[in-house]
Amino acid sequence: MRPRYLLLLVARLVLLPHSSRAEETYACSKQGAVRLPRRLLAILVLGWLFLSVTDSFAAGADTAAAEQLIRIHMKMGIVVTRIQAWLAAGGTPQQVEAFGQDVAKFLTSGELAKAETSMDSLFNIVVGSTAPSESARITTLASQIVGLHSPIERWMAAGGDPEKVTLLWGKLGGALMAGSLDDIATRIDDIDALVATPALCDTTTTTTAPATTATLIGTMVSTFKNSAPGIFGFRELMNLVTGAGVNFFLFSGDWGDLEPSPGTFDFQGGFVQPLTEMGARYPQFKGFGFTIRMLNAGRRSTPADLDALPFDNTTVLKRFDALIDALAAEPLSAKLGFIIVGNEVDASLADPTDAAAFVTFYRRAVDRIHLKLPRVKVGTILTSGGAMRTATKLFADVSALSDFVAYTYYPIGGTATGTWVMRPVSEVKSDLDWLAALACGKPFAFTEIGYSFSAANNSSEPQQADFVREVFDDLDTYRTNGRLAFFQYHSLYDLPPDACDAYTIEDSAVAASICSFLRSGGLRSYDTGLPRAAWDAFVAGIDQWTK
């Protein structure tokens, strides 16, 4: 819904000659009755119907104006249904005539504040003593109606049929004009119920994987400026995170590094050696995963001789089979609970042909891993934005093949200049619930989940800590019912200053905000190593989940 578009529609409908409007204002008929201006009624009805669910707010649109217009509609609907009773009780047309004219005039000129003030005066006169309580409820309902936009948008992005929601939207419009707040609330609930379940869950044939039984929590174990080098630094990090209650570790490696030459495989540095150390010294770890990156957030990382081949090429398929066979032959692979095929793959697969080729590759990879490592659960990683909006077909295709659904999640919004800003923590629960719903009953995981503390990204250290607490609170239900496979917070320390070099574009506000974001997501400071409030919230959340 675009408020400006709607206001233009309203203005066009009410532009009448003065004499014509005077004839159609609130007036006393020969029988002493009061009638609403016919053209104003048309405005209200047609204006509401043109609040199309297929429209969307432009970035930065004034949702307050939309709520204001809806409040005017609702109050007018109540006035329409009660004005005859008010007249019968002794009301006179002269009490309301001027206010009716003003509502039409200010709607015509787009002066919503004045239109609502006039409408409030009219509403208070006709409704009487219950006007304050009904007005308060109208404010709440108007906010809920505008708040339907985002759930409807993401539901349709996930394959929802616009006709279904349009039908319910029409009923909501009818309820608004009928003047029953209870009916309006019911119609809002009907739309909420429809869009709560992704349509892909109704149309995709999936086999739900068994629920997880352990609470697995990790953090990306980054270092800080003064971290000790080598094995001593590694042990310091392990002591820190296991002392906080971390019990999950996600290894990762580029396919090109794991297969440095055709048919030669190397799992030592990125998997065997650290897992051997962890198994011997840190029994606190209850789960391990391994991300094999052939795609990594927009970058292809296959062996060099495969880089030019599509993913569904026979040579690529056979070589990945061989990689999995070699991994399965490594005794420590028995400790793996999860294998992830690719990281943020949607960032590399905007082209439908590339996406289809990867789905073929992924299907074969899942089958091979199940054959060679039958106890391991298999998934791939999409960004939350890709899953919810920009890569919904790819998401549906790969999630149907997966044992669990994995996301990266950072609640980032954009400004008119493209600068990254953190969205309010109050919006996180809706996102996490929808991502859980998109998994269609399967376990789901977050391989990265995080929040900046930087003022440059419209945040603060207390706000980051609030985010951490919100994540633990919101995911707790899914943890207790076995839906949450694991989550890994990103990250232990801020990333170092050079982490943003790959993103930097000279004289770009976008690049500056990305760099700020990358350097301000740690639970602890890169410069000092000291904990932030978010670290305390993280440790408290683990304790709450595991005690």
XYZ file of N, CA and C in Angstrom, residues 269-516:
744
model
N 44.700 -29.781 8.200
C 44.778 -28.511 8.903
C 43.443 -27.938 9.333
N 42.421 -28.087 8.504
C 41.137 -27.470 8.802
C 40.138 -28.377 9.482
N 40.500 -29.652 9.691
C 39.524 -30.575 10.260
C 40.172 -31.582 11.214
N 41.083 -32.403 10.716
C 41.611 -33.510 11.523
C 42.399 -32.998 12.722
N 43.343 -32.097 12.512
C 44.181 -31.638 13.624
C 43.397 -30.905 14.703
N 42.559 -29.928 14.354
C 41.808 -29.274 15.434
C 40.808 -30.197 16.109
N 40.176 -31.091 15.355
C 39.218 -31.996 15.976
C 39.911 -32.993 16.893
N 41.111 -33.414 16.522
C 41.881 -34.303 17.397
C 42.185 -33.608 18.728
N 42.618 -32.359 18.645
C 42.906 -31.570 19.847
C 41.651 -31.368 20.686
N 40.575 -31.037 20.042
C 39.329 -30.768 20.771
C 38.785 -32.026 21.428
N 38.875 -33.149 20.711
C 38.393 -34.400 21.286
C 39.180 -34.827 22.502
N 40.483 -34.529 22.498
C 41.331 -34.954 23.607
C 41.200 -34.047 24.826
N 40.989 -32.756 24.610
C 41.061 -31.795 25.720
C 39.727 -31.167 26.091
N 38.738 -31.242 25.225
C 37.508 -30.493 25.465
C 36.276 -31.384 25.297
N 36.001 -32.203 26.306
C 34.814 -33.072 26.221
C 33.504 -32.294 26.278
N 33.587 -30.976 26.534
C 32.360 -30.169 26.580
C 31.656 -30.117 25.227
N 32.415 -30.334 24.152
C 31.787 -30.275 22.831
C 30.916 -31.508 22.602
N 29.652 -31.237 22.288
C 28.670 -32.313 22.073
C 28.287 -32.478 20.602
N 28.745 -31.582 19.760
C 28.368 -31.685 18.355
C 29.356 -30.967 17.463
N 29.531 -31.518 16.249
C 30.435 -30.928 15.266
C 29.761 -30.932 13.903
N 30.072 -29.911 13.127
C 29.621 -29.845 11.742
C 30.770 -29.458 10.843
N 30.588 -29.643 9.549
C 31.635 -29.336 8.575
C 30.982 -28.708 7.353
N 31.340 -27.470 7.057
C 30.861 -26.790 5.859
C 31.888 -26.938 4.751
N 31.496 -27.576 3.660
C 32.357 -27.702 2.485
C 31.905 -26.632 1.495
N 32.776 -25.675 1.252
C 32.395 -24.508 0.465
C 32.869 -24.646 -0.982
N 31.919 -24.920 -1.849
C 32.188 -24.790 -3.284
C 31.632 -23.458 -3.793
N 30.711 -22.909 -3.009
C 30.230 -21.542 -3.166
C 30.309 -20.891 -1.792
N 30.778 -19.657 -1.770
C 30.944 -18.985 -0.493
C 30.582 -17.510 -0.638
N 29.308 -17.201 -0.384
C 28.845 -15.805 -0.355
C 29.232 -15.022 -1.603
N 28.926 -15.559 -2.744
C 29.197 -14.862 -3.996
C 30.492 -15.250 -4.670
N 31.260 -16.119 -4.038
C 32.546 -16.531 -4.604
C 32.543 -18.036 -4.827
N 32.996 -18.476 -6.004
C 33.129 -19.907 -6.279
C 34.479 -20.383 -5.765
N 34.496 -21.534 -5.089
C 35.733 -22.033 -4.477
C 35.933 -23.515 -4.772
N 35.649 -23.908 -5.995
C 35.936 -25.259 -6.453
C 37.427 -25.371 -6.796
N 37.943 -26.587 -6.989
C 39.310 -26.719 -7.508
C 39.451 -25.952 -8.824
N 40.634 -25.417 -9.061
C 40.837 -24.513 -10.193
C 40.449 -25.131 -11.530
N 40.714 -26.422 -11.700
C 40.419 -27.041 -12.988
C 38.928 -27.248 -13.219
N 38.107 -27.009 -12.165
C 36.649 -27.160 -12.296
C 35.934 -25.812 -12.368
N 36.667 -24.730 -12.202
C 36.024 -23.426 -12.056
C 35.125 -23.050 -13.229
N 35.475 -23.447 -14.415
C 34.710 -23.034 -15.593
C 33.537 -23.956 -15.914
N 33.411 -25.054 -15.187
C 32.370 -26.043 -15.486
C 31.115 -25.785 -14.661
N 29.932 -25.996 -15.244
C 28.697 -25.862 -14.467
C 28.614 -26.957 -13.415
N 27.856 -26.699 -12.378
C 27.800 -27.646 -11.273
C 27.172 -28.984 -11.648
N 26.361 -29.016 -12.680
C 25.760 -30.293 -13.072
C 26.600 -31.040 -14.104
N 27.810 -30.549 -14.368
C 28.718 -31.256 -15.267
C 29.131 -32.586 -14.640
N 29.224 -33.627 -15.446
C 29.537 -34.967 -14.943
C 30.872 -35.008 -14.204
N 31.858 -34.301 -14.708
C 33.164 -34.283 -14.049
C 33.070 -33.670 -12.654
N 32.318 -32.580 -12.526
C 32.144 -31.933 -11.223
C 31.427 -32.874 -10.258
N 30.392 -33.528 -10.730
C 29.632 -34.442 -9.877
C 30.500 -35.591 -9.382
N 31.279 -36.178 -10.264
C 32.106 -37.314 -9.876
C 33.229 -36.891 -8.928
N 33.770 -35.724 -9.161
C 34.852 -35.260 -8.285
C 34.331 -34.979 -6.868
N 33.131 -34.455 -6.763
C 32.595 -34.227 -5.415
C 32.259 -35.553 -4.741
N 31.774 -36.530 -5.515
C 31.594 -37.878 -4.963
C 32.896 -38.372 -4.346
N 33.986 -38.181 -5.063
C 35.286 -38.653 -4.579
C 35.706 -37.904 -3.321
N 35.407 -36.614 -3.253
C 35.720 -35.843 -2.050
C 34.971 -36.404 -0.841
N 33.695 -36.670 -1.016
C 32.897 -37.221 0.083
C 33.410 -38.610 0.465
N 33.777 -39.406 -0.505
C 34.315 -40.738 -0.211
C 35.584 -40.633 0.632
N 36.444 -39.654 0.285
C 37.682 -39.469 1.035
C 37.398 -38.976 2.455
N 36.437 -38.092 2.594
C 36.065 -37.621 3.930
C 35.500 -38.756 4.776
N 34.656 -39.576 4.171
C 34.062 -40.691 4.906
C 35.126 -41.705 5.339
N 36.209 -41.806 4.578
C 37.290 -42.734 4.924
C 38.138 -42.212 6.083
N 38.014 -40.942 6.411
C 38.738 -40.374 7.539
C 38.021 -40.774 8.838
N 38.677 -41.471 9.764
C 37.994 -41.974 10.971
C 37.273 -40.890 11.774
N 37.846 -39.699 11.836
C 37.219 -38.648 12.639
C 35.905 -38.144 12.048
N 35.610 -38.507 10.811
C 34.323 -38.102 10.239
C 33.153 -38.706 11.003
N 33.421 -39.736 11.773
C 32.359 -40.352 12.580
C 31.835 -39.406 13.655
N 32.619 -38.373 13.980
C 32.183 -37.405 14.990
C 31.271 -36.324 14.422
N 31.160 -36.272 13.112
C 30.342 -35.228 12.497
C 28.859 -35.532 12.620
N 28.103 -34.522 12.992
C 26.653 -34.639 12.997
C 26.005 -33.947 11.818
N 26.740 -32.988 11.213
C 26.183 -32.179 10.132
C 27.261 -31.940 9.068
N 26.857 -32.039 7.816
C 27.686 -31.584 6.701
C 26.857 -30.574 5.909
N 27.477 -29.434 5.642
C 26.806 -28.349 4.928
C 27.493 -28.163 3.578
N 26.709 -28.150 2.528
C 27.214 -28.088 1.156
C 27.036 -26.665 0.636
N 28.086 -25.846 0.808
C 28.043 -24.478 0.323
C 27.584 -23.488 1.375
N 28.086 -22.270 1.272
C 27.742 -21.202 2.212
C 27.114 -20.022 1.473
N 25.929 -19.603 1.930
C 25.195 -18.492 1.312
C 25.164 -18.649 -0.210
N 24.692 -19.810 -0.626
C 24.760 -20.157 -2.045
C 23.890 -19.248 -2.910
N 22.856 -18.662 -2.318
C 21.986 -17.796 -3.109
C 22.722 -16.579 -3.654
N 23.803 -16.152 -2.969
C 24.557 -14.988 -3.433
C 25.253 -15.238 -4.758
N 25.422 -16.508 -5.127
C 26.122 -16.858 -6.371
C 25.193 -17.376 -7.454
N 23.908 -17.532 -7.149
C 23.035 -18.281 -8.055
C 21.822 -17.464 -8.499
N 22.043 -16.201 -8.811
C 20.934 -15.377 -9.297
C 20.445 -15.825 -10.667
N 21.338 -16.364 -11.484
C 20.945 -16.847 -12.802
C 20.192 -18.171 -12.665
N 18.974 -18.289 -13.228
C 18.183 -19.506 -13.067
C 18.892 -20.765 -13.578
N 19.675 -20.628 -14.639
C 20.400 -21.789 -15.165
C 21.453 -22.264 -14.164
N 22.171 -21.323 -13.574
C 23.160 -21.676 -12.557
C 22.483 -22.308 -11.346
N 21.337 -21.740 -10.961
C 20.625 -22.279 -9.805
C 20.162 -23.711 -10.064
N 19.628 -23.962 -11.246
C 19.166 -25.313 -11.579
C 20.319 -26.305 -11.586
N 21.475 -25.868 -12.100
C 22.641 -26.744 -12.113
C 23.086 -27.076 -10.689
N 23.036 -26.072 -9.804
C 23.444 -26.330 -8.423
C 22.461 -27.274 -7.734
N 21.184 -27.126 -7.996
C 20.201 -28.034 -7.377
C 20.492 -29.477 -7.787
N 20.835 -29.695 -9.054
C 21.225 -31.037 -9.504
C 22.459 -31.521 -8.740
N 23.451 -30.659 -8.618
C 24.663 -30.983 -7.869
C 24.324 -31.293 -6.414
N 23.492 -30.472 -5.811
C 23.167 -30.634 -4.398
C 22.409 -31.936 -4.149
N 21.474 -32.258 -5.041
C 20.727 -33.520 -4.895
C 21.696 -34.698 -4.880
N 22.644 -34.686 -5.784
C 23.626 -35.780 -5.843
C 24.511 -35.772 -4.590
N 24.900 -34.581 -4.123
C 25.733 -34.491 -2.927
C 25.008 -35.051 -1.708
N 23.747 -34.720 -1.553
C 22.965 -35.238 -0.424
C 22.916 -36.760 -0.475
N 22.640 -37.297 -1.648
C 22.563 -38.756 -1.788
C 23.906 -39.423 -1.458
N 24.992 -38.793 -1.907
C 26.306 -39.398 -1.667
C 26.668 -39.373 -0.185
N 26.388 -38.260 0.466
C 26.682 -38.158 1.895
C 25.831 -39.141 2.683
N 24.571 -39.262 2.330
C 23.712 -40.238 3.010
C 24.234 -41.660 2.821
N 24.779 -41.941 1.636
C 25.300 -43.279 1.360
C 26.554 -43.562 2.179
N 27.465 -42.608 2.221
C 28.770 -42.831 2.845
C 28.791 -42.504 4.336
N 27.948 -41.566 4.753
C 27.889 -41.163 6.163
C 26.426 -41.102 6.586
N 25.797 -42.238 6.737
C 24.337 -42.269 6.900
C 23.821 -41.594 8.169
N 24.665 -41.382 9.163
C 24.191 -40.743 10.398
C 24.268 -39.213 10.335
N 24.884 -38.703 9.297
C 25.089 -37.261 9.179
C 23.876 -36.588 8.543
N 23.469 -35.444 9.099
C 22.402 -34.639 8.514
C 23.025 -33.651 7.527
N 22.350 -33.459 6.399
C 22.899 -32.660 5.305
C 22.021 -31.444 5.057
N 22.687 -30.310 4.828
C 21.970 -29.092 4.470
C 22.853 -28.190 3.642
N 22.319 -27.064 3.242
C 23.100 -25.999 2.617
C 22.664 -24.690 3.243
N 23.420 -23.637 3.024
C 23.149 -22.370 3.699
C 22.664 -21.339 2.690
N 21.542 -20.697 3.013
C 21.085 -19.519 2.294
C 21.031 -18.339 3.258
N 21.184 -17.155 2.734
C 20.949 -15.979 3.559
C 19.470 -15.922 3.914
N 19.161 -15.309 5.035
C 17.754 -15.185 5.409
C 16.996 -14.350 4.390
N 17.655 -13.322 3.840
C 16.998 -12.518 2.811
C 16.708 -13.306 1.555
N 17.621 -14.194 1.175
C 17.375 -15.040 0.024
C 16.218 -15.991 0.257
N 16.189 -16.591 1.448
C 15.118 -17.538 1.765
C 13.758 -16.857 1.806
N 13.720 -15.625 2.322
C 12.443 -14.942 2.516
C 11.992 -14.145 1.298
N 12.968 -13.676 0.472
C 12.568 -12.726 -0.567
C 13.198 -12.979 -1.929
N 14.513 -13.019 -2.011
C 15.172 -12.877 -3.301
C 15.506 -14.184 -4.000
N 15.461 -15.309 -3.288
C 15.825 -16.591 -3.910
C 14.868 -17.685 -3.439
N 13.580 -17.385 -3.487
C 12.607 -18.288 -2.882
C 12.487 -19.622 -3.634
N 12.628 -19.611 -4.954
C 12.550 -20.879 -5.696
C 13.757 -21.754 -5.369
N 14.946 -21.163 -5.390
C 16.135 -21.921 -5.015
C 15.991 -22.475 -3.606
N 15.503 -21.643 -2.687
C 15.321 -22.096 -1.314
C 14.363 -23.278 -1.247
N 13.243 -23.183 -1.942
C 12.271 -24.281 -1.925
C 12.872 -25.562 -2.485
N 13.655 -25.433 -3.548
C 14.243 -26.613 -4.193
C 15.251 -27.304 -3.279
N 16.150 -26.531 -2.660
C 17.198 -27.162 -1.859
C 16.682 -27.584 -0.491
N 15.753 -26.832 0.079
C 15.255 -27.217 1.401
C 14.455 -28.510 1.335
N 13.807 -28.757 0.192
C 13.073 -30.020 0.037
C 14.013 -31.220 0.052
N 15.261 -31.008 -0.318
C 16.239 -32.095 -0.365
C 17.022 -32.238 0.941
N 16.911 -31.260 1.818
C 17.780 -31.172 2.987
C 17.201 -31.914 4.193
N 18.115 -32.356 5.069
C 17.700 -32.921 6.352
C 17.385 -31.821 7.354
N 18.056 -30.707 7.217
C 17.783 -29.537 8.049
C 18.019 -28.310 7.182
N 17.445 -27.197 7.590
C 17.498 -25.966 6.815
C 18.397 -24.986 7.557
N 19.388 -24.434 6.859
C 20.372 -23.567 7.508
C 20.349 -22.162 6.906
N 20.452 -21.174 7.789
C 20.417 -19.776 7.383
C 21.608 -19.015 7.981
N 21.935 -17.881 7.358
C 22.661 -16.816 8.038
C 21.664 -15.691 8.260
N 21.752 -15.035 9.416
C 20.752 -14.016 9.744
C 21.397 -12.818 10.424
N 21.266 -11.679 9.788
C 21.637 -10.388 10.352
C 20.496 -9.432 10.019
N 19.812 -8.888 10.998
C 18.666 -8.004 10.699
C 19.123 -6.627 10.224
N 19.493 -6.562 8.968
C 20.025 -5.336 8.371
C 18.952 -4.696 7.500
N 18.827 -3.404 7.629
C 17.970 -2.634 6.744
C 18.813 -1.664 5.938
N 18.199 -1.009 4.995
C 18.922 -0.058 4.162
C 18.311 1.327 4.237
N 19.120 2.336 4.040
C 18.628 3.701 3.950
C 18.532 4.094 2.481
N 18.075 5.310 2.251
C 17.931 5.783 0.873
C 19.275 5.820 0.150
N 20.374 5.966 0.900
C 21.698 6.005 0.279
C 22.348 4.635 0.195
N 21.656 3.606 0.684
C 22.208 2.260 0.645
C 23.032 1.885 1.851
N 23.113 2.771 2.829
C 23.891 2.486 4.026
C 23.246 1.375 4.844
N 24.066 0.464 5.359
C 23.555 -0.621 6.195
C 23.234 -0.088 7.585
N 22.041 -0.382 8.061
C 21.651 -0.044 9.426
C 20.996 -1.265 10.055
N 21.135 -1.387 11.361
C 20.512 -2.502 12.058
C 19.037 -2.192 12.279
N 18.205 -3.166 11.957
C 16.777 -3.000 12.198
C 16.479 -3.127 13.692
N 15.341 -2.614 14.130
C 15.018 -2.684 15.561
C 14.950 -4.122 16.059
N 15.368 -4.313 17.287
C 15.314 -5.646 17.897
C 13.869 -6.148 17.971
N 12.921 -5.231 18.042
C 11.512 -5.621 18.121
C 11.035 -6.380 16.885
N 11.780 -6.286 15.770
C 11.377 -6.979 14.544
C 11.983 -8.375 14.418
N 12.856 -8.742 15.339
C 13.600 -9.998 15.212
C 12.692 -11.211 15.367
N 11.800 -11.183 16.331
C 10.950 -12.357 16.578
C 10.151 -12.743 15.340
N 9.583 -11.754 14.664
C 8.804 -12.050 13.459
C 9.673 -12.735 12.410
N 10.909 -12.249 12.242
C 11.822 -12.865 11.278
C 12.140 -14.305 11.654
N 12.516 -14.523 12.901
C 12.920 -15.867 13.315
C 11.752 -16.850 13.226
N 10.573 -16.399 13.596
C 9.399 -17.277 13.494
C 9.117 -17.637 12.036
N 9.294 -16.666 11.134
C 9.029 -16.958 9.726
C 10.085 -17.904 9.159
N 11.340 -17.716 9.536
C 12.392 -18.624 9.083
C 12.140 -20.039 9.603
N 11.660 -20.144 10.825
C 11.290 -21.458 11.352
C 10.141 -22.053 10.542
N 9.159 -21.223 10.200
C 8.021 -21.708 9.414
C 8.462 -22.153 8.027
N 9.407 -21.429 7.428
C 9.872 -21.787 6.092
C 10.538 -23.161 6.051
N 11.020 -23.629 7.196
C 11.638 -24.955 7.241
C 10.606 -26.072 7.129
N 9.320 -25.726 7.199
C 8.229 -26.688 6.961
C 8.330 -27.923 7.858
N 8.580 -27.718 9.135
C 8.598 -28.831 10.080
C 9.950 -29.468 10.271
N 10.906 -29.157 9.418
C 12.242 -29.734 9.572
C 13.028 -28.967 10.634
N 14.056 -29.601 11.200
C 14.980 -28.829 12.034
C 15.637 -27.730 11.207
N 15.992 -26.649 11.862
C 16.668 -25.553 11.178
C 17.815 -25.075 12.058
N 18.741 -24.332 11.433
C 19.937 -23.899 12.135
C 20.351 -22.528 11.630
N 21.143 -21.853 12.439
C 21.769 -20.606 12.030
C 23.275 -20.803 12.102
N 23.922 -20.813 10.949
C 25.372 -20.937 10.929
C 26.041 -19.604 11.239
N 25.319 -18.526 11.044
C 25.750 -17.196 11.449
C 24.519 -16.438 11.896
N 24.631 -15.789 13.037
C 23.565 -14.908 13.490
C 24.238 -13.821 14.312
N 23.959 -12.562 14.010
C 24.684 -11.516 14.695
C 24.087 -10.144 14.511
N 24.702 -9.166 15.207
C 24.145 -7.814 15.269
C 25.276 -6.840 15.597
N 25.358 -5.754 14.868
C 26.377 -4.738 15.097
C 26.047 -3.906 16.332
N 27.107 -3.396 16.978
C 26.902 -2.447 18.073
C 27.216 -1.022 17.653
N 27.627 -0.804 16.405
C 28.165 0.481 15.976
C 27.075 1.531 15.774
N 27.369 2.742 16.251
C 26.460 3.861 15.992
C 26.364 4.150 14.505
N 27.426 3.831 13.746
C 27.402 4.032 12.296
C 26.386 3.138 11.614
N 26.005 2.060 12.294
C 24.972 1.155 11.786
C 23.677 1.285 12.582
N 23.515 2.469 13.212
C 22.293 2.784 13.950
C 22.075 1.820 15.122
N 23.134 1.520 15.847
C 23.029 0.581 16.957
C 23.875 1.064 18.131
N 23.990 0.203 19.133
C 24.756 0.522 20.334
C 25.077 -0.789 21.036
N 25.969 -0.754 22.019
C 26.285 -1.974 22.756
C 25.073 -2.502 23.524
N 24.279 -1.659 24.209
C 23.065 -2.190 24.848
C 22.090 -2.812 23.850
N 21.984 -2.213 22.666
C 21.077 -2.752 21.647
C 21.564 -4.119 21.156
N 22.874 -4.266 20.987
C 23.423 -5.566 20.601
C 23.122 -6.607 21.669
N 23.272 -6.246 22.936
C 22.966 -7.174 24.029
C 21.483 -7.542 24.031
N 20.628 -6.562 23.745
C 19.189 -6.851 23.659
C 18.913 -7.861 22.553
N 19.624 -7.724 21.443
C 19.461 -8.668 20.346
C 19.822 -10.088 20.790
N 20.925 -10.238 21.474
C 21.343 -11.568 21.936
C 20.275 -12.169 22.847
N 19.774 -11.378 23.781
C 18.719 -11.886 24.666
C 17.476 -12.260 23.875
N 17.133 -11.449 22.877
C 15.955 -11.726 22.050
C 16.108 -13.041 21.299
N 17.288 -13.301 20.768
C 17.533 -14.542 20.033
C 17.315 -15.752 20.945
N 17.889 -15.717 22.133
C 17.698 -16.836 23.051
C 16.229 -16.999 23.431
N 15.558 -15.886 23.693
C 14.137 -15.968 24.061
C 13.297 -16.522 22.915
N 13.542 -16.014 21.701
C 12.689 -16.383 20.572
C 12.930 -17.812 20.101
N 14.165 -18.286 20.212
C 14.478 -19.635 19.739
C 14.221 -20.709 20.784
N 13.885 -20.302 21.994
C 13.760 -21.282 23.080
C 12.668 -22.316 22.799
N 11.540 -21.863 22.259
C 10.456 -22.808 21.952
C 10.911 -23.849 20.938
N 11.626 -23.410 19.919
C 12.101 -24.336 18.888
C 13.172 -25.275 19.443
N 13.956 -24.783 20.375
C 14.952 -25.644 21.023
C 14.269 -26.745 21.838
N 13.273 -26.371 22.617
C 12.638 -27.348 23.495
C 11.816 -28.381 22.726
N 11.320 -28.010 21.535
C 10.556 -29.009 20.769
C 11.396 -29.733 19.719
N 12.733 -29.532 19.771
C 13.624 -30.282 18.895
C 13.764 -29.754 17.496
N 13.251 -28.554 17.228
C 13.338 -27.994 15.880
C 14.661 -27.296 15.612
N 15.327 -26.784 16.651
C 16.564 -26.031 16.458
C 17.738 -26.996 16.442
N 18.325 -27.181 15.257
C 19.460 -28.098 15.149
C 20.673 -27.540 15.883
N 21.005 -26.284 15.634
C 22.078 -25.593 16.341
C 22.023 -24.129 15.952
N 22.718 -23.284 16.722
C 22.967 -21.951 16.227
C 24.360 -21.519 16.643
N 24.974 -20.744 15.755
C 26.340 -20.285 15.958
C 26.364 -18.768 15.850
N 26.745 -18.124 16.958
C 26.760 -16.667 16.967
C 27.996 -16.161 16.225
N 27.814 -15.078 15.498
C 28.898 -14.485 14.720
C 29.143 -13.062 15.235
N 30.229 -12.844 15.972
C 31.310 -13.771 16.214
C 31.833 -13.536 17.632
N 32.860 -14.314 18.028
C 33.419 -14.175 19.364
C 34.047 -12.795 19.542
N 34.970 -12.437 18.662
C 35.589 -11.112 18.652
C 35.174 -10.381 17.374
N 35.257 -9.059 17.417
C 35.104 -8.293 16.183
C 36.110 -8.815 15.163
N 35.760 -8.701 13.896
C 36.724 -9.053 12.866
C 37.806 -7.970 12.782
N 39.001 -8.313 12.335
C 40.099 -7.340 12.290
C 39.860 -6.253 11.252
N 40.628 -5.172 11.322
C 40.395 -4.043 10.400
C 40.444 -4.424 8.936
N 41.311 -5.366 8.555
C 41.432 -5.704 7.137
C 40.327 -6.621 6.640
N 39.397 -7.001 7.529
C 38.311 -7.895 7.110
C 37.420 -7.254 6.061
N 37.352 -5.922 6.049
C 36.434 -5.257 5.124
C 37.084 -4.904 3.800
N 38.380 -5.225 3.635
C 39.063 -4.818 2.407
C 38.370 -5.324 1.151
N 37.868 -6.543 1.209
C 37.236 -7.130 0.027
C 35.944 -6.408 -0.343
N 35.369 -5.668 0.615
C 34.107 -4.982 0.367
C 34.290 -3.510 0.004
N 35.473 -2.981 0.230
C 35.671 -1.552 0.126
C 35.580 -1.067 -1.316
N 34.777 -0.045 -1.518
C 34.668 0.640 -2.800
C 34.924 2.113 -2.522
N 35.853 2.689 -3.218
C 36.262 4.059 -2.930
C 35.087 5.024 -2.999
N 35.025 5.887 -2.006
C 34.002 6.940 -1.934
C 32.587 6.374 -1.895
N 32.398 5.234 -1.294
C 31.072 4.613 -1.259
C 30.553 4.559 0.165
N 29.387 5.148 0.374
C 28.765 5.087 1.699
C 28.406 3.652 2.059
N 28.052 2.874 1.056
C 27.716 1.476 1.303
C 28.920 0.735 1.863
N 30.078 0.923 1.221
C 31.277 0.236 1.677
C 31.635 0.652 3.095
N 31.505 1.922 3.412
C 31.832 2.385 4.752
C 30.944 1.727 5.788
N 29.669 1.602 5.501
C 28.761 0.996 6.481
C 28.975 -0.505 6.576
N 29.366 -1.147 5.471
C 29.678 -2.569 5.524
C 30.909 -2.798 6.396
N 31.930 -1.967 6.215
C 33.137 -2.094 7.027
C 32.813 -1.899 8.505
N 32.008 -0.914 8.789
C 31.610 -0.676 10.175
C 30.872 -1.885 10.737
